[in-house]
Coordinates of C-alpha atoms in Angstrom, one line a residue:
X1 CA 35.4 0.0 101.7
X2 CA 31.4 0.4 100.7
X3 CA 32.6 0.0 96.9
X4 CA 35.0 -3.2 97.5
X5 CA 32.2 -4.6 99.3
X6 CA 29.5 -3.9 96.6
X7 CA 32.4 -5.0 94.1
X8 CA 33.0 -8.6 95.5
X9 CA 29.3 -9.4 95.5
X10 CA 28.6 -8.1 92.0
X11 CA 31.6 -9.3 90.0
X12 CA 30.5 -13.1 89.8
X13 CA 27.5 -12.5 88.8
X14 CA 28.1 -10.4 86.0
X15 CA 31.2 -12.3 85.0
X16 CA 28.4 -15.0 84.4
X17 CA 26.1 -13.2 82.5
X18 CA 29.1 -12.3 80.2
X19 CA 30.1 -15.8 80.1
X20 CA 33.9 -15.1 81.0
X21 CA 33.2 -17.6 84.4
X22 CA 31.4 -20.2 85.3
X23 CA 27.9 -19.9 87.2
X24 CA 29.0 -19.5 90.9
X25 CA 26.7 -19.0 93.5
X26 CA 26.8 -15.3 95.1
X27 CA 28.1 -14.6 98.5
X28 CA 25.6 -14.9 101.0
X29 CA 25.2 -10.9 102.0
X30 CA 21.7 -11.2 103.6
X31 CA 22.3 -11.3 107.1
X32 CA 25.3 -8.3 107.3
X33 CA 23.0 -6.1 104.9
X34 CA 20.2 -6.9 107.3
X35 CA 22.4 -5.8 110.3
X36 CA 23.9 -2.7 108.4
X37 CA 20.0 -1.8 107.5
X38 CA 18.7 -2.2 110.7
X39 CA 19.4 1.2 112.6
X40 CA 18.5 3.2 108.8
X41 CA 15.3 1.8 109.0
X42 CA 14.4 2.1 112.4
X43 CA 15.3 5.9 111.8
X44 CA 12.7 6.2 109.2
X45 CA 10.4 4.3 111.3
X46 CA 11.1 6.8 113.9
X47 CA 10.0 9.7 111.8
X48 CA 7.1 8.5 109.8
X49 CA 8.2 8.2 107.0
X50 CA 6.5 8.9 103.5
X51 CA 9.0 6.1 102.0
X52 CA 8.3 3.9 104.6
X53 CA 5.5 3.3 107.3
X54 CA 3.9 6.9 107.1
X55 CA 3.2 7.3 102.7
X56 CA -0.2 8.6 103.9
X57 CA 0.4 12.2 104.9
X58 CA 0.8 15.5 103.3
X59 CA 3.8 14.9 100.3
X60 CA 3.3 11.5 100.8
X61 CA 2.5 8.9 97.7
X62 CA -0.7 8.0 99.6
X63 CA -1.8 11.7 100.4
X64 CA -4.9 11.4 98.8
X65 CA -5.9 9.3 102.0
X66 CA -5.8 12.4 104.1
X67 CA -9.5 13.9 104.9
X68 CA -9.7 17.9 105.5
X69 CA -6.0 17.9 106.3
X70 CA -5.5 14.7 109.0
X71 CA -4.0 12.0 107.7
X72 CA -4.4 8.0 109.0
X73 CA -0.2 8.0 109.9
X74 CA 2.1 9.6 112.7
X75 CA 5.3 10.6 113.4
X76 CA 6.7 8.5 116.3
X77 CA 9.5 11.1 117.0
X78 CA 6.6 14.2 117.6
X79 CA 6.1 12.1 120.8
X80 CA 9.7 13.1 122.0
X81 CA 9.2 16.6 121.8
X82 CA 6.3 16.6 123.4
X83 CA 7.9 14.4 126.4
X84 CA 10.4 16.8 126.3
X85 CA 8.5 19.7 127.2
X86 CA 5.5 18.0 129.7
X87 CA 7.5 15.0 131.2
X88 CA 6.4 15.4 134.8
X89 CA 8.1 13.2 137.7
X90 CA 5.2 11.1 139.0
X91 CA 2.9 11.3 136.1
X92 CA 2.8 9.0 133.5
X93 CA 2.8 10.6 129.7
X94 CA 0.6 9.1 126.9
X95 CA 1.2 11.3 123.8
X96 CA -0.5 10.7 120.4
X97 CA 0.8 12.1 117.0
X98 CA -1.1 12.5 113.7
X99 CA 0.1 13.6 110.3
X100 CA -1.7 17.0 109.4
X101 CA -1.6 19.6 107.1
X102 CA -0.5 22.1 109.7
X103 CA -1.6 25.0 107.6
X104 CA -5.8 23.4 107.6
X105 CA -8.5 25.6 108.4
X106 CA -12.2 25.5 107.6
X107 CA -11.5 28.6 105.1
X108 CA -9.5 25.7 103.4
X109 CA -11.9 23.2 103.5
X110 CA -9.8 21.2 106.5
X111 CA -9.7 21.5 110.3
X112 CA -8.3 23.4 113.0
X113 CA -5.3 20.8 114.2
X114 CA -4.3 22.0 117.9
X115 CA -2.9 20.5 120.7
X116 CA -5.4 19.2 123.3
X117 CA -4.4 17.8 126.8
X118 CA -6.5 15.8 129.2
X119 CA -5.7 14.1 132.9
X120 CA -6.5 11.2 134.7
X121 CA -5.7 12.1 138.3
X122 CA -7.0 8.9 139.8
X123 CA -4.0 6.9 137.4
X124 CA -1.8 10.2 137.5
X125 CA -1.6 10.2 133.5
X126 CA -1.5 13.0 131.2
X127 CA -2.5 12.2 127.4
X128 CA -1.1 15.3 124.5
X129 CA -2.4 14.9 121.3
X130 CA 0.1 16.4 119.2
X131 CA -0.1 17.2 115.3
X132 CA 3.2 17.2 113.1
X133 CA 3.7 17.7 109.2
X134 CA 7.3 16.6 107.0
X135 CA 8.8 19.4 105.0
X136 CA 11.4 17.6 102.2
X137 CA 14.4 19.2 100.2
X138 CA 12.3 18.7 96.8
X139 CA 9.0 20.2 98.6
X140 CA 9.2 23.5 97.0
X141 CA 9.0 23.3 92.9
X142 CA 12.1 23.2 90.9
X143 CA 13.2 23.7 87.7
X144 CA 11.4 20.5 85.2
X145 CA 10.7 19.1 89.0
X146 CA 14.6 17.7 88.5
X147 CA 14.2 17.5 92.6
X148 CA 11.3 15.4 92.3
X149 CA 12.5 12.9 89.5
X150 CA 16.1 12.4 91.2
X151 CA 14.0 11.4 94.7
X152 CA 11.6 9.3 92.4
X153 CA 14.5 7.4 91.0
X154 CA 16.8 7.0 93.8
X155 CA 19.7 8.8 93.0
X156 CA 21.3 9.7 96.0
X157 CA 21.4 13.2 94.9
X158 CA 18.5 14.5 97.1
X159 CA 18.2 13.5 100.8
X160 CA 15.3 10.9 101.5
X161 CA 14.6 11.3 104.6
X162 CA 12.7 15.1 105.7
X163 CA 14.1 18.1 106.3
X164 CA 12.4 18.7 109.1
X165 CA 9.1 17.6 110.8
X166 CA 7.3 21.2 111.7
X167 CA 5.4 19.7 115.1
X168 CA 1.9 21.4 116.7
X169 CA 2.7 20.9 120.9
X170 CA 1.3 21.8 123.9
X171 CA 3.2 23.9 126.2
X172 CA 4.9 23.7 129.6
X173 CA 2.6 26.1 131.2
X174 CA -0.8 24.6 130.6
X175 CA 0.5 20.8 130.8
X176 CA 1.0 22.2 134.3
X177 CA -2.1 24.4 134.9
X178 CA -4.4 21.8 132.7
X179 CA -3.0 19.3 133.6
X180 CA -2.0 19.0 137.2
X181 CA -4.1 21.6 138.1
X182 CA -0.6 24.0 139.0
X183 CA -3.0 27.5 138.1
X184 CA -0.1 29.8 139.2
X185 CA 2.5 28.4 136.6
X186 CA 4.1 31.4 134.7
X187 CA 4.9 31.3 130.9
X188 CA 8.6 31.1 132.0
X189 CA 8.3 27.7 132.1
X190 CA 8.3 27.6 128.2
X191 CA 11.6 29.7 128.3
X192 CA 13.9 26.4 127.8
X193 CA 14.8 25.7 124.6
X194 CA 13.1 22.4 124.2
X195 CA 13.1 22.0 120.9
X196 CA 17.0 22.2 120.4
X197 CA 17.0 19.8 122.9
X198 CA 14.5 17.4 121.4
X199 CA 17.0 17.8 118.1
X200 CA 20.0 17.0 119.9
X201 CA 18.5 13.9 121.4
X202 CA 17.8 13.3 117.7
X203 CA 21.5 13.2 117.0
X204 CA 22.8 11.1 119.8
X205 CA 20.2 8.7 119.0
X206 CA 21.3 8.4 115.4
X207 CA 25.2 8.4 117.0
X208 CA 24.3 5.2 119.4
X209 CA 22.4 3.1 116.9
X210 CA 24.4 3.8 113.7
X211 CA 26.8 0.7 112.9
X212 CA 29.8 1.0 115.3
X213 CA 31.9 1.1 112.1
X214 CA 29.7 4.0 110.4
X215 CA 29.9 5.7 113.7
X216 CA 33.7 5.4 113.7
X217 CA 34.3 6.4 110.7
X218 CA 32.2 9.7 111.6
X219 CA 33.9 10.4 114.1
X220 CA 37.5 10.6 112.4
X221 CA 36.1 12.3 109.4
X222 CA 32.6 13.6 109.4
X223 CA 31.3 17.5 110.3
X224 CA 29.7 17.2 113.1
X225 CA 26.2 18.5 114.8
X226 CA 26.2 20.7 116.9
X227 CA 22.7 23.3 117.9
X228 CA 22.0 26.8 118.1
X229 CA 19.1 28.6 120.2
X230 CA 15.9 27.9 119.4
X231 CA 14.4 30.8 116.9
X232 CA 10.9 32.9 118.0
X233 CA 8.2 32.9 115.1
X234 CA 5.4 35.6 116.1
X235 CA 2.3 33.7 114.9
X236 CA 1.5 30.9 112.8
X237 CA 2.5 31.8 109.2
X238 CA 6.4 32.6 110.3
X239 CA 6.3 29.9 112.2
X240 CA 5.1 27.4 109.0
X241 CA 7.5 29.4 106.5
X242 CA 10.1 28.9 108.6
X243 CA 13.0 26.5 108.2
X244 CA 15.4 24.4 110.5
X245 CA 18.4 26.4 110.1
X246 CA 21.8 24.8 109.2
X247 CA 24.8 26.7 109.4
X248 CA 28.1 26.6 109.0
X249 CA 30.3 27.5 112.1
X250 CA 33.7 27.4 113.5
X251 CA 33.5 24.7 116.2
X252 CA 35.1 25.0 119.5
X253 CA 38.2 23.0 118.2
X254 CA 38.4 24.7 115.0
X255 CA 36.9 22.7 112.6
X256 CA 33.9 23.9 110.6
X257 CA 30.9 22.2 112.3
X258 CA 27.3 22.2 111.2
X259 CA 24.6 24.3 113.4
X260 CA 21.6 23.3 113.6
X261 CA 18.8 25.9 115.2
X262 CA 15.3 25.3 115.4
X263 CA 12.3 28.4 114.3
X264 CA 9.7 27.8 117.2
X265 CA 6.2 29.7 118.4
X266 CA 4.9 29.5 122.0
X267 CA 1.8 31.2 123.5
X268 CA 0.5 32.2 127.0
X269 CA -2.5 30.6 128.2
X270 CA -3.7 34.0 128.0
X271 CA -2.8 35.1 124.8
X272 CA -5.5 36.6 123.7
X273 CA -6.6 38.7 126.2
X274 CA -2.7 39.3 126.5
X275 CA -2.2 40.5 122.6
X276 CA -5.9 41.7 122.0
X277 CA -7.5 43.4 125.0
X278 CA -11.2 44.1 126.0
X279 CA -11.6 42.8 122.1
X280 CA -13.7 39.2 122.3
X281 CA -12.5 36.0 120.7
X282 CA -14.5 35.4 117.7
X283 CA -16.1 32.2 118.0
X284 CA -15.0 30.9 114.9
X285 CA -11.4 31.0 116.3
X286 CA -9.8 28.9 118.7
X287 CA -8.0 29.9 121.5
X288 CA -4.8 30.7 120.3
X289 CA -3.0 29.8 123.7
X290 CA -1.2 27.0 125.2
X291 CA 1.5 26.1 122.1
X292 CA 4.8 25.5 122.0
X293 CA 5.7 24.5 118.5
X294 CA 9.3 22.9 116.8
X295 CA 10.6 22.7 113.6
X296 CA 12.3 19.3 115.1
X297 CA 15.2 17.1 113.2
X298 CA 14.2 13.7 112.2
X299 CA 16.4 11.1 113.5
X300 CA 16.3 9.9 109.7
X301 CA 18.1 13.1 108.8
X302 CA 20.6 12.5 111.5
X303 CA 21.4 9.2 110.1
X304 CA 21.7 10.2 106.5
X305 CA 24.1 12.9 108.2
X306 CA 25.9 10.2 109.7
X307 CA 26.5 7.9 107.2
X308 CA 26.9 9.8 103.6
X309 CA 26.9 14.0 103.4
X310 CA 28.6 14.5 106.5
X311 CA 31.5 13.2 104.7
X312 CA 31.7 15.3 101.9
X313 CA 34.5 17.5 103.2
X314 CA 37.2 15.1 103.9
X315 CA 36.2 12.3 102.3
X316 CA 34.1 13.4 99.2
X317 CA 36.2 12.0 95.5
X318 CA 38.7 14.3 94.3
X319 CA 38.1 16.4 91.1
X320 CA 40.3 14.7 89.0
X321 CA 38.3 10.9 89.7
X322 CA 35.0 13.1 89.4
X323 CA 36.1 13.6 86.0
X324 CA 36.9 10.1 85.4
X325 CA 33.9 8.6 86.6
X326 CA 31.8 10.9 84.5
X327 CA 33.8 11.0 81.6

């Protein structure tokens, strides 16, 4: 359907330029491409992203704007997560995001990036400032940077939208004890597994804004979403090395669906007198307590899902018109 479409407005013209028909005026294709667009681009609006309202951050074209390791941009999509994990009932939620290097430190030449909370109890409002970072298929180096040149040009060949967004948040426990003053609140609060449900709100937002049509038609034949427990990182550097996981499972109908599990780290409000003893905090070091980190899925990434790879089992081209095409 996609290529008849593309067909009908692209013949005229160049059956014009070839002189084998007359100049005719092109079909008039603004108004249903700007209704197709809409949900693709409010999905890379959503995630920040380096293509589109976010190209200053770390990877981004405009990186250079970024100043020991924060960046001038956000990910609007952080601020789920972090709503996910602190939304209180009666308290109001302001969370801000930034665009960080999440791996800075003053031994880098950056900044510390960590979660900080603060209350207003006379308004009953909670503000998070959260941190977040993209990670994208071509980030690591590949062989003559082919992943990097096939992005660059637009070949459809490397996913556009990020992998993942790796997100610095506060925890349940001390949005409770910091914020509402709640100074019994045990760790077990954290226990949920908030991220995989921040990444499945990802998908059904994806699934009730995509094109009723595109949605349809991924429903009949795409591989579908489903996610997997979230996965413990013990300290920082796991937690940064480590990927959204997607894995391919036997659904509960049968058919090979894709799981999607999420690496997180949380920490006690006490965590260093919990891991470390009598042994003082260095001053140089912040306190290490109080996270609750994701590796979250963009609701870009969902989209792309949605509307091209998820297709590639059942309705991918057969060899043999591979081999046409190319030949």
């Amino acid at each position: 359907d996609a290529h008849a479409a593309v067909a009908r407005l692209v013949a005229p013209f160049f059956e014009a330029r070839a002189g084998v028909a007359s100049p005719v005026r092109a079909p008039l294709a603004g108004p249903s491409t700007e209704e197709f667009l809409k949900p693709i681009i409010a999905a890379y609006e959503l995630e920040g992203s380096r293509h589109f309202n976010a190209p200053a951050q770390i990877g981004g074209p405009d990186e250079a704007k970024c100043v020991k390791g924060g960046c001038p941009t956000k990910s609007m999509w952080t601020k789920e997560a972090q709503k996910t994990i602190s939304q209180v009932d009666g308290w109001s939620l302001d969370v801000d995001n930034e665009y960080v290097d999440c791996s800075s430190t003053p031994l880098t030449g950056g900044e510390f990036h960590l979660p900080v909370i603060k209350n207003d109890t006379a308004s009953k409002t909670l503000s998070i400032t959260t941190y977040a970072q993209g990670y994208w298929d071509d980030a690591f180096p590949s062989w003559l940077d082919w992943k990097q040149l096939l992005d660059k040009y637009d070949t459809g060949f490397v996913a556009t939208s990020a992998e993942e967004l790796g997100t610095k948040l506060l925890s349940r426990q001390c949005t409770l004890i910091h914020g509402l003053g709640q100074v019994n609140t045990s760790f077990g609060v954290d226990d949920p597994d908030f991220c995989a449900m921040t990444n499945a709100k990802a998908y059904r937002w994806a699934l009730a804004n995509a094109g009723r049509a595109t949605v349809a038609r991924f429903q009949k034949y795409g591989q579908k979403y489903t996610f997997g427990k979230d996965i413990p990182k013990a300290g920082g550097p796991l937690f940064l090395d480590a990927h959204l996981a997607f894995e391919e499972v036997d659904g509960p109908d049968g058919e090979k669906v894709i799981q999607v599990s999420a690496p997180t780290q949380k920490t006690e409000l006490d965590y260093w007198k919990d891991h470390f003893g009598p042994i003082p905090r260095p001053t140089s070091i912040p306190d290490p307590g109080c996270f609750h980190y994701c590796k979250l899925l963009s609701p870009a990434r969902a989209i792309e899902w949605i509307y091209t790879d998820s297709l590639r089992v059942k309705r991918s081209l057969p060899n043999s018109e591979r081999t046409a095409i190319i030949v």
